[in-house]
Coordinates of N, CA and C in Angstrom, one line a residue:
Chain A
X1 N -12.1 23.2 31.2 CA -11.0 22.6 31.9 C -11.4 21.3 32.6
X2 N -10.9 20.1 32.1 CA -11.3 18.9 32.7 C -10.7 18.8 34.1
X3 N -11.5 18.2 35.0 CA -11.1 18.0 36.3 C -10.3 16.7 36.4
X4 N -10.2 16.1 37.6 CA -9.5 14.9 37.8 C -10.4 13.7 37.2
X5 N -9.8 12.9 36.4 CA -10.5 11.7 35.9 C -9.9 10.4 36.3
X6 N -10.8 9.4 36.5 CA -10.3 8.1 37.0 C -11.0 7.0 36.1
X7 N -10.3 5.9 35.9 CA -10.8 4.8 35.2 C -10.3 3.5 35.8
X8 N -11.1 2.4 35.8 CA -12.5 2.4 35.3 C -13.4 3.0 36.4
X9 N -14.7 3.0 36.1 CA -15.7 3.5 37.1 C -16.0 2.4 38.1
X10 N -16.1 1.2 37.6 CA -16.4 0.1 38.5 C -15.5 -1.1 38.1
X11 N -15.3 -1.9 39.0 CA -14.4 -3.1 38.8 C -14.8 -4.2 39.7
X12 N -14.9 -5.4 39.2 CA -15.2 -6.6 40.0 C -14.1 -7.6 39.8
X13 N -13.4 -8.0 40.9 CA -12.3 -8.9 40.9 C -12.6 -10.0 41.9
X14 N -11.8 -11.1 41.8 CA -11.9 -12.2 42.8 C -10.6 -12.2 43.7
X15 N -10.8 -12.8 44.9 CA -9.6 -12.8 45.8 C -8.4 -13.4 45.1
X16 N -7.2 -12.8 45.4 CA -6.0 -13.2 44.9 C -5.6 -12.5 43.6
X17 N -6.5 -11.9 42.9 CA -6.2 -11.3 41.6 C -5.5 -9.9 41.9
X18 N -5.0 -9.3 40.8 CA -4.4 -8.1 40.8 C -5.2 -7.0 40.1
X19 N -5.1 -5.8 40.5 CA -5.9 -4.7 39.8 C -5.1 -3.5 39.6
X20 N -5.3 -2.7 38.5 CA -4.7 -1.5 38.3 C -5.7 -0.4 38.0
X21 N -5.6 0.7 38.8 CA -6.5 1.8 38.7 C -5.8 3.0 38.1
X22 N -6.4 3.8 37.3 CA -5.8 4.9 36.7 C -6.3 6.3 37.0
X23 N -5.5 7.3 37.0 CA -5.9 8.7 37.3 C -5.2 9.7 36.5
X24 N -6.0 10.6 36.0 CA -5.4 11.8 35.2 C -5.7 13.0 36.0
X25 N -4.6 13.8 36.4 CA -4.8 14.9 37.3 C -5.4 16.1 36.5
X26 N -5.9 17.1 37.3 CA -6.4 18.3 36.8 C -5.3 19.1 36.1
X27 N -5.6 19.8 35.0 CA -4.6 20.5 34.3 C -3.8 21.5 35.2
X28 N -2.5 21.4 35.1 CA -1.7 22.3 35.9 C -1.2 21.7 37.2
X29 N -1.8 20.6 37.6 CA -1.4 19.9 38.8 C -0.3 18.9 38.6
X30 N 0.7 18.8 39.6 CA 1.8 17.9 39.5 C 1.9 16.8 40.5
X31 N 0.9 16.8 41.4 CA 1.0 15.9 42.6 C -0.3 15.1 42.6
X32 N -0.2 13.8 42.8 CA -1.3 12.9 42.8 C -1.3 12.1 44.1
X33 N -2.4 12.1 44.8 CA -2.6 11.3 46.1 C -3.7 10.3 45.9
X34 N -3.6 9.2 46.5 CA -4.6 8.1 46.4 C -5.1 7.9 47.8
X35 N -6.5 7.6 47.9 CA -7.2 7.4 49.1 C -8.1 6.2 48.9
X36 N -8.3 5.4 50.0 CA -9.3 4.3 50.0 C -10.4 4.7 51.0
X37 N -11.6 4.6 50.5 CA -12.8 4.9 51.3 C -13.7 3.7 51.4
X38 N -13.8 3.2 52.6 CA -14.7 2.1 52.9 C -16.1 2.7 53.1
X39 N -17.1 1.9 53.0 CA -18.5 2.3 53.1 C -18.7 2.9 54.5
X40 N -19.2 4.2 54.5 CA -19.6 4.8 55.7 C -18.4 5.4 56.5
X41 N -17.2 5.4 55.9 CA -16.0 6.0 56.5 C -15.5 7.1 55.7
X42 N -14.6 7.9 56.3 CA -13.9 8.9 55.6 C -12.7 8.3 54.8
X43 N -12.2 9.0 53.8 CA -11.1 8.5 53.0 C -9.9 8.3 53.9
X44 N -9.1 7.2 53.6 CA -7.8 6.9 54.2 C -6.7 7.1 53.2
X45 N -5.7 7.8 53.6 CA -4.5 8.1 52.7 C -3.7 6.9 52.4
X46 N -3.5 6.6 51.1 CA -2.6 5.5 50.8 C -1.2 5.9 50.5
X47 N -1.0 6.8 49.5 CA 0.3 7.4 49.2 C 0.1 8.6 48.3
X48 N 1.2 9.3 48.1 CA 1.3 10.5 47.3 C 2.5 10.4 46.4
X49 N 2.3 10.9 45.1 CA 3.3 10.9 44.1 C 3.6 12.3 43.7
X50 N 4.9 12.6 43.5 CA 5.4 13.9 43.0 C 6.7 13.7 42.3
X51 N 6.8 14.2 41.1 CA 8.0 14.1 40.3 C 8.3 12.6 40.1
X52 N 7.3 11.8 39.9 CA 7.4 10.4 39.6 C 7.9 9.5 40.7
X53 N 7.9 10.1 41.9 CA 8.4 9.3 43.1 C 7.3 9.3 44.2
X54 N 7.3 8.2 45.0 CA 6.4 8.2 46.1 C 7.0 9.1 47.2
X55 N 6.2 10.1 47.6 CA 6.8 11.1 48.5 C 6.3 10.8 49.9
X56 N 5.1 10.2 50.1 CA 4.6 9.9 51.4 C 3.7 8.7 51.3
X57 N 3.7 7.9 52.4 CA 2.9 6.7 52.4 C 2.1 6.6 53.7
X58 N 0.8 6.1 53.6 CA 0.0 5.8 54.7 C 0.2 4.4 55.2
X59 N -0.6 4.0 56.1 CA -0.5 2.6 56.7 C -1.1 1.6 55.9
X60 N -0.6 1.3 54.7 CA -1.1 0.3 53.8 C 0.0 -0.7 53.5
X61 N -0.3 -2.0 53.3 CA 0.8 -3.0 53.1 C 1.4 -2.8 51.7
X62 N 2.5 -3.5 51.5 CA 3.2 -3.4 50.3 C 2.5 -3.9 49.1
X63 N 1.3 -4.6 49.3 CA 0.5 -5.0 48.2 C 0.0 -3.9 47.4
X64 N 0.0 -2.7 48.0 CA -0.5 -1.5 47.4 C 0.8 -0.7 46.8
X65 N 0.8 -0.5 45.6 CA 1.9 0.2 45.0 C 1.4 1.1 43.9
X66 N 2.3 2.0 43.5 CA 1.8 3.0 42.5 C 2.9 3.5 41.6
X67 N 2.5 4.3 40.7 CA 3.4 4.9 39.7 C 2.9 6.2 39.2
X68 N 3.8 7.1 39.0 CA 3.5 8.4 38.3 C 4.3 8.5 37.0
X69 N 3.6 8.9 36.0 CA 4.2 9.1 34.7 C 4.7 10.5 34.4
X70 N 5.5 10.7 33.4 CA 6.0 12.1 33.2 C 4.9 13.1 32.9
X71 N 3.8 12.7 32.4 CA 2.6 13.6 32.2 C 1.8 13.8 33.5
X72 N 2.3 13.3 34.6 CA 1.7 13.5 35.9 C 0.6 12.5 36.2
X73 N 0.1 11.8 35.2 CA -0.9 10.8 35.5 C -0.4 9.7 36.4
X74 N -1.3 8.9 37.0 CA -0.8 7.9 38.0 C -1.6 6.6 37.9
X75 N -1.0 5.6 38.4 CA -1.6 4.3 38.6 C -1.5 3.8 40.0
X76 N -2.6 3.1 40.4 CA -2.6 2.4 41.7 C -2.7 0.9 41.4
X77 N -1.8 0.1 41.9 CA -1.8 -1.3 41.7 C -2.0 -2.0 43.1
X78 N -2.9 -3.0 43.1 CA -3.1 -3.7 44.3 C -3.0 -5.2 43.9
X79 N -2.1 -5.9 44.6 CA -1.8 -7.3 44.4 C -2.5 -8.2 45.4
X80 N -2.7 -9.5 45.1 CA -3.3 -10.4 46.0 C -4.5 -9.9 46.7
X81 N -5.5 -9.5 46.0 CA -6.7 -8.9 46.5 C -7.3 -9.7 47.6
X82 N -7.8 -8.9 48.6 CA -8.5 -9.5 49.8 C -9.9 -8.9 49.7
X83 N -10.8 -9.7 50.4 CA -12.2 -9.2 50.5 C -12.3 -7.7 51.0
X84 N -11.4 -7.5 52.0 CA -11.4 -6.2 52.7 C -10.8 -5.1 51.8
X85 N -10.4 -5.4 50.6 CA -9.9 -4.3 49.7 C -11.1 -3.7 49.0
X86 N -12.3 -4.3 49.1 CA -13.5 -3.7 48.5 C -13.7 -2.3 49.0
X87 N -13.8 -1.3 48.2 CA -13.9 0.1 48.6 C -14.0 1.0 47.4
X88 N -14.2 2.3 47.7 CA -14.1 3.3 46.7 C -12.7 3.9 46.7
X89 N -12.0 3.8 45.6 CA -10.6 4.3 45.5 C -10.6 5.7 44.9
X90 N -10.1 6.7 45.6 CA -10.2 8.1 45.2 C -8.8 8.6 44.8
X91 N -8.7 9.3 43.7 CA -7.5 10.0 43.3 C -7.7 11.5 43.5
X92 N -6.7 12.1 44.1 CA -6.8 13.6 44.2 C -5.5 14.2 43.6
X93 N -5.7 15.3 43.0 CA -4.6 16.0 42.4 C -4.4 17.4 43.0
X94 N -3.2 17.9 43.0 CA -2.9 19.2 43.6 C -1.7 19.8 43.0
X95 N -1.5 21.1 43.3 CA -0.2 21.7 42.9 C 0.6 21.7 44.2
X96 N 1.5 20.8 44.3 CA 2.3 20.6 45.6 C 1.4 20.3 46.7
X97 N 1.5 21.1 47.8 CA 0.7 20.8 49.0 C -0.6 21.6 49.1
X98 N -0.9 22.3 47.9 CA -2.2 23.1 47.9 C -3.4 22.2 47.9
X99 N -4.6 22.8 47.9 CA -5.8 22.1 47.9 C -5.9 20.9 47.0
X100 N -6.4 19.8 47.5 CA -6.5 18.6 46.7 C -7.9 18.5 46.1
X101 N -8.0 18.2 44.8 CA -9.3 18.1 44.1 C -9.4 16.6 43.8
X102 N -10.6 16.1 44.1 CA -10.8 14.6 43.9 C -11.5 14.3 42.6
X103 N -11.2 13.1 42.1 CA -11.9 12.5 41.0 C -13.1 11.8 41.5
X104 N -13.9 11.2 40.5 CA -15.1 10.5 40.9 C -15.0 9.2 41.6
X105 N -13.8 8.7 41.5 CA -13.5 7.4 42.2 C -13.7 6.2 41.3
X106 N -13.1 5.1 41.8 CA -13.3 3.8 41.2 C -13.8 2.8 42.3
X107 N -15.0 2.3 42.0 CA -15.6 1.3 43.0 C -15.1 -0.1 42.7
X108 N -14.3 -0.6 43.6 CA -13.7 -2.0 43.5 C -14.5 -2.9 44.4
X109 N -14.9 -4.0 43.8 CA -15.6 -5.1 44.5 C -14.8 -6.3 44.4
X110 N -14.4 -6.9 45.5 CA -13.6 -8.2 45.5 C -14.5 -9.3 46.0
X111 N -14.7 -10.3 45.2 CA -15.6 -11.4 45.6 C -14.8 -12.7 46.0
Chain B
X1 N 0.0 11.4 66.3 CA -0.8 11.1 65.0 C -2.0 12.0 64.9
X2 N -2.2 12.6 63.7 CA -3.3 13.5 63.5 C -4.6 12.8 63.6
X3 N -5.6 13.5 64.2 CA -6.9 12.9 64.4 C -8.0 13.9 64.2
X4 N -9.1 13.4 63.5 CA -10.3 14.3 63.2 C -11.5 13.6 63.6
X5 N -12.4 14.2 64.4 CA -13.6 13.7 64.8 C -14.8 14.6 64.5
X6 N -15.8 14.1 63.8 CA -16.9 14.9 63.3 C -18.1 14.5 64.1
X7 N -18.9 15.5 64.4 CA -20.2 15.3 65.1 C -21.3 16.3 64.6
X8 N -22.6 15.9 64.6 CA -23.0 14.5 64.8 C -22.7 13.6 63.6
X9 N -22.9 12.3 63.8 CA -22.7 11.4 62.7 C -23.7 11.6 61.6
X10 N -25.0 11.9 62.0 CA -26.1 12.2 61.1 C -26.9 13.3 61.6
X11 N -27.5 14.1 60.7 CA -28.3 15.2 61.1 C -29.4 15.4 60.1
X12 N -30.6 15.4 60.7 CA -31.8 15.6 59.8 C -32.4 17.0 60.1
X13 N -32.6 17.7 59.1 CA -33.2 19.1 59.2 C -34.4 19.3 58.3
X14 N -35.2 20.2 58.7 CA -36.3 20.6 57.8 C -35.8 21.7 57.0
X15 N -36.3 21.8 55.8 CA -35.9 22.9 54.9 C -36.0 24.3 55.6
X16 N -35.0 25.1 55.6 CA -35.0 26.4 56.3 C -34.5 26.4 57.7
X17 N -34.3 25.1 58.3 CA -33.9 25.0 59.7 C -32.3 25.1 59.7
X18 N -31.8 26.2 60.2 CA -30.3 26.3 60.3 C -29.7 25.5 61.4
X19 N -28.4 25.1 61.1 CA -27.7 24.2 62.1 C -26.2 24.3 61.8
X20 N -25.4 23.6 62.7 CA -24.0 23.6 62.5 C -23.5 22.2 62.6
X21 N -22.4 21.9 61.9 CA -21.7 20.6 62.0 C -20.3 20.9 62.6
X22 N -19.8 20.0 63.5 CA -18.6 20.2 64.2 C -17.5 19.3 63.7
X23 N -16.3 19.8 63.7 CA -15.1 19.0 63.4 C -14.0 19.4 64.4
X24 N -13.7 18.4 65.3 CA -12.7 18.5 66.3 C -11.4 17.9 65.8
X25 N -10.3 18.5 66.0 CA -9.0 17.9 65.5 C -7.8 18.1 66.4
X26 N -6.9 17.1 66.3 CA -5.6 17.3 66.9 C -4.6 17.0 65.8
X27 N -3.6 17.9 65.7 CA -2.6 17.8 64.6 C -1.3 18.5 65.1
X28 N -0.2 17.9 64.7 CA 1.1 18.4 65.0 C 1.5 19.6 64.1
X29 N 0.8 20.7 64.3 CA 1.0 21.9 63.5 C 0.0 21.9 62.3
X30 N -0.9 22.8 62.4 CA -2.0 22.8 61.3 C -1.5 23.6 60.1
X31 N -1.5 23.0 59.0 CA -1.2 23.8 57.8 C -2.5 24.2 57.2
X32 N -3.5 23.4 57.2 CA -4.8 23.8 56.7 C -5.9 22.8 57.1
X33 N -7.1 23.3 57.2 CA -8.3 22.5 57.5 C -9.2 22.6 56.3
X34 N -9.7 21.5 55.8 CA -10.5 21.5 54.6 C -11.9 20.9 54.8
X35 N -12.9 21.5 54.2 CA -14.2 20.9 54.1 C -14.6 20.5 52.7
X36 N -15.1 19.3 52.6 CA -15.6 18.7 51.4 C -17.0 18.3 51.5
X37 N -17.7 18.3 50.4 CA -19.1 17.7 50.3 C -19.0 16.5 49.4
X38 N -19.6 15.4 49.9 CA -19.6 14.2 49.1 C -21.0 13.6 48.9
X39 N -21.4 13.5 47.6 CA -22.7 12.8 47.3 C -22.5 11.3 47.2
X40 N -23.5 10.5 47.4 CA -23.4 9.1 47.4 C -22.7 8.6 46.1
X41 N -21.7 7.7 46.3 CA -21.0 7.1 45.2 C -20.1 8.0 44.4
X42 N -19.9 9.3 44.8 CA -19.1 10.3 44.1 C -17.9 10.6 44.9
X43 N -17.0 11.3 44.2 CA -15.8 11.8 44.9 C -16.1 13.1 45.7
X44 N -15.3 13.4 46.7 CA -15.5 14.6 47.5 C -15.3 15.9 46.6
X45 N -16.2 16.8 46.9 CA -16.2 18.1 46.2 C -15.7 19.2 47.2
X46 N -14.6 19.9 46.8 CA -14.0 20.9 47.6 C -14.9 22.0 47.9
X47 N -15.0 22.4 49.2 CA -15.8 23.6 49.6 C -14.9 24.7 50.1
X48 N -14.1 24.5 51.2 CA -13.3 25.5 51.8 C -12.0 25.0 52.3
X49 N -11.0 26.0 52.4 CA -9.8 25.8 53.1 C -9.7 26.9 54.2
X50 N -9.3 26.5 55.4 CA -9.1 27.5 56.5 C -7.7 27.2 57.0
X51 N -6.9 28.3 57.2 CA -5.5 28.2 57.6 C -5.2 28.6 59.0
X52 N -6.0 29.5 59.6 CA -5.6 30.0 60.9 C -6.8 30.3 61.8
X53 N -6.7 30.2 63.1 CA -7.8 30.4 64.0 C -8.3 31.8 63.8
X54 N -9.7 31.8 63.8 CA -10.4 33.1 63.6 C -10.8 33.3 62.1
X55 N -10.3 32.5 61.2 CA -10.6 32.7 59.8 C -12.0 32.1 59.6
X56 N -12.7 32.8 58.7 CA -14.1 32.4 58.3 C -14.2 32.5 56.7
X57 N -15.0 31.5 56.2 CA -15.2 31.6 54.7 C -16.7 31.2 54.5
X58 N -17.2 31.9 53.4 CA -18.6 31.6 53.1 C -18.8 31.3 51.7
X59 N -19.8 30.5 51.4 CA -20.2 30.1 50.1 C -21.7 29.8 50.1
X60 N -22.5 30.7 49.5 CA -23.9 30.5 49.4 C -24.5 30.3 50.9
X61 N -25.1 29.2 51.2 CA -25.7 29.0 52.5 C -24.7 28.4 53.5
X62 N -23.5 28.2 53.1 CA -22.5 27.6 54.0 C -21.5 28.6 54.5
X63 N -21.1 28.5 55.8 CA -20.1 29.3 56.4 C -19.2 28.4 57.3
X64 N -17.9 28.5 57.0 CA -16.9 27.7 57.8 C -16.1 28.6 58.7
X65 N -15.9 28.1 60.0 CA -15.1 28.9 60.9 C -14.1 28.0 61.5
X66 N -13.0 28.6 62.1 CA -11.9 27.7 62.6 C -11.4 28.3 64.0
X67 N -11.2 27.4 65.0 CA -10.5 27.8 66.2 C -9.3 26.9 66.3
X68 N -8.6 27.0 67.4 CA -7.4 26.2 67.5 C -7.6 24.7 67.7
X69 N -8.9 24.3 68.1 CA -9.2 22.9 68.3 C -10.3 22.4 67.5
X70 N -11.1 23.2 66.8 CA -12.2 22.7 66.1 C -12.7 23.7 65.0
X71 N -13.5 23.2 64.1 CA -14.0 23.9 63.0 C -15.5 23.7 63.0
X72 N -16.3 24.7 62.6 CA -17.7 24.5 62.4 C -18.1 24.8 61.0
X73 N -19.1 24.1 60.5 CA -19.7 24.4 59.2 C -21.1 24.7 59.5
X74 N -21.5 26.0 59.3 CA -22.8 26.5 59.6 C -23.6 26.5 58.3
X75 N -24.8 26.0 58.4 CA -25.7 25.9 57.2 C -26.9 26.7 57.6
X76 N -27.1 27.8 56.8 CA -28.2 28.7 57.0 C -29.3 28.4 56.0
X77 N -30.5 28.3 56.5 CA -31.7 28.0 55.7 C -31.5 27.0 54.6
X78 N -31.1 25.7 55.1 CA -30.8 24.7 54.1 C -31.9 24.3 53.2
X79 N -31.5 23.8 52.0 CA -32.5 23.3 51.0 C -32.2 21.8 50.8
X80 N -33.2 21.1 50.3 CA -33.0 19.6 50.1 C -31.7 19.3 49.3
X81 N -31.3 20.2 48.4 CA -30.2 19.9 47.6 C -28.9 20.0 48.4
X82 N -28.9 20.5 49.6 CA -27.8 20.5 50.5 C -27.5 19.1 51.1
X83 N -28.4 18.2 50.9 CA -28.3 16.9 51.5 C -27.1 16.2 50.9
X84 N -26.2 15.7 51.8 CA -24.9 15.1 51.4 C -24.1 14.7 52.6
X85 N -23.0 14.1 52.4 CA -22.1 13.8 53.5 C -21.0 15.0 53.5
X86 N -20.8 15.6 54.6 CA -19.8 16.6 54.7 C -18.6 16.1 55.5
X87 N -17.4 16.2 54.8 CA -16.2 15.7 55.3 C -15.2 16.8 55.7
X88 N -14.6 16.6 56.8 CA -13.6 17.6 57.3 C -12.2 16.8 57.3
X89 N -11.2 17.6 56.9 CA -9.8 17.0 56.8 C -8.8 18.0 57.3
X90 N -7.7 17.5 57.9 CA -6.6 18.4 58.3 C -5.3 18.0 57.5
X91 N -4.5 19.0 57.3 CA -3.2 18.8 56.7 C -2.1 19.4 57.7
X92 N -1.1 18.6 58.0 CA -0.1 19.0 58.9 C 1.0 19.7 58.3
X93 N 1.6 20.6 59.0 CA 2.8 21.3 58.5 C 4.1 20.9 59.2
X94 N 4.0 19.7 59.9 CA 5.1 19.2 60.6 C 6.2 18.9 59.6
X95 N 7.4 19.1 60.0 CA 8.5 18.9 59.1 C 8.8 17.5 58.6
X96 N 9.6 17.3 57.6 CA 10.0 16.0 57.2 C 9.0 15.5 56.1
X97 N 8.3 14.5 56.5 CA 7.5 13.7 55.6 C 6.0 14.2 55.4
X98 N 5.6 15.2 56.1 CA 4.2 15.6 56.0 C 4.0 16.5 54.8
X99 N 4.1 15.9 53.6 CA 4.0 16.7 52.5 C 2.6 17.2 52.1
X100 N 1.7 16.4 52.2 CA 0.4 16.8 51.8 C -0.7 15.9 52.2
X101 N -0.4 14.9 53.0 CA -1.4 13.9 53.4 C -2.6 14.6 54.1
X102 N -3.8 14.2 53.7 CA -5.0 14.7 54.4 C -5.5 13.6 55.3
X103 N -5.8 14.0 56.6 CA -6.4 13.1 57.5 C -7.9 13.5 57.7
X104 N -8.8 12.6 57.3 CA -10.2 12.8 57.3 C -10.9 12.4 58.6
X105 N -12.1 13.0 58.9 CA -13.0 12.5 59.8 C -13.9 11.5 59.1
X106 N -14.9 11.0 59.9 CA -15.8 10.0 59.3 C -16.9 10.6 58.5
X107 N -17.1 11.9 58.7 CA -18.2 12.6 58.0 C -19.4 12.8 58.8
X108 N -20.2 13.8 58.4 CA -21.6 14.0 58.9 C -22.6 13.8 57.7
X109 N -23.5 12.9 57.9 CA -24.5 12.8 56.8 C -25.7 13.7 57.1
X110 N -25.8 14.7 56.2 CA -26.9 15.7 56.4 C -28.1 15.4 55.4
X111 N -29.3 15.3 56.0 CA -30.5 15.1 55.2 C -31.4 16.3 55.5
X112 N -31.8 17.0 54.4 CA -32.7 18.1 54.5 C -34.1 17.8 53.9
X113 N -35.1 17.8 54.7 CA -36.4 17.4 54.2 C -37.2 18.6 53.8
X114 N -37.9 18.5 52.7 CA -38.7 19.6 52.2 C -39.9 19.9 53.0

């Protein structure tokens, strides 16, 4: 049984560019949450998707947007990248509000 | 606003030297408290979920306990392979929009020397 998968593993972008990160949830899970983890910090909640709709959002600007597809996979889009967006982006899947299982993350570097 | 504070920030142990990590929290109605282990550059790995005060869970050398204000992760006779960052997170059951957001602490970096 495959766990949560994310792509790409690493990504390097320059300021002002746009980026799309992808996540496939664990089999049987219908909910996807995205987190940003800066170096040395705990993950910070960005938003959560369920039934293809954003159900809850953290304190992140509108530059951060997402999408969930009918097969429950999800994308995170970040526009107008800033240096401060450099971080490990984590996707977690769950069945509703049950335990969240995390993927390996995508390391984004903004130059 | 939900808050989680973990202590200590870093802990160095000798192999076999038991200790505990602390997670203090404030939340508007606790639905669950979660412990994760994270290795450098990897995603968090789920360890335990605790739902109510007095609950305890064990897995190999790890034991998690919960009170109304804090949780402890006890590590008995640790081995070098237990070295990792341990993250604590809470999930609120407050009505309305608190569907499943996890609020994390900053983590405790555990190093176990052979």
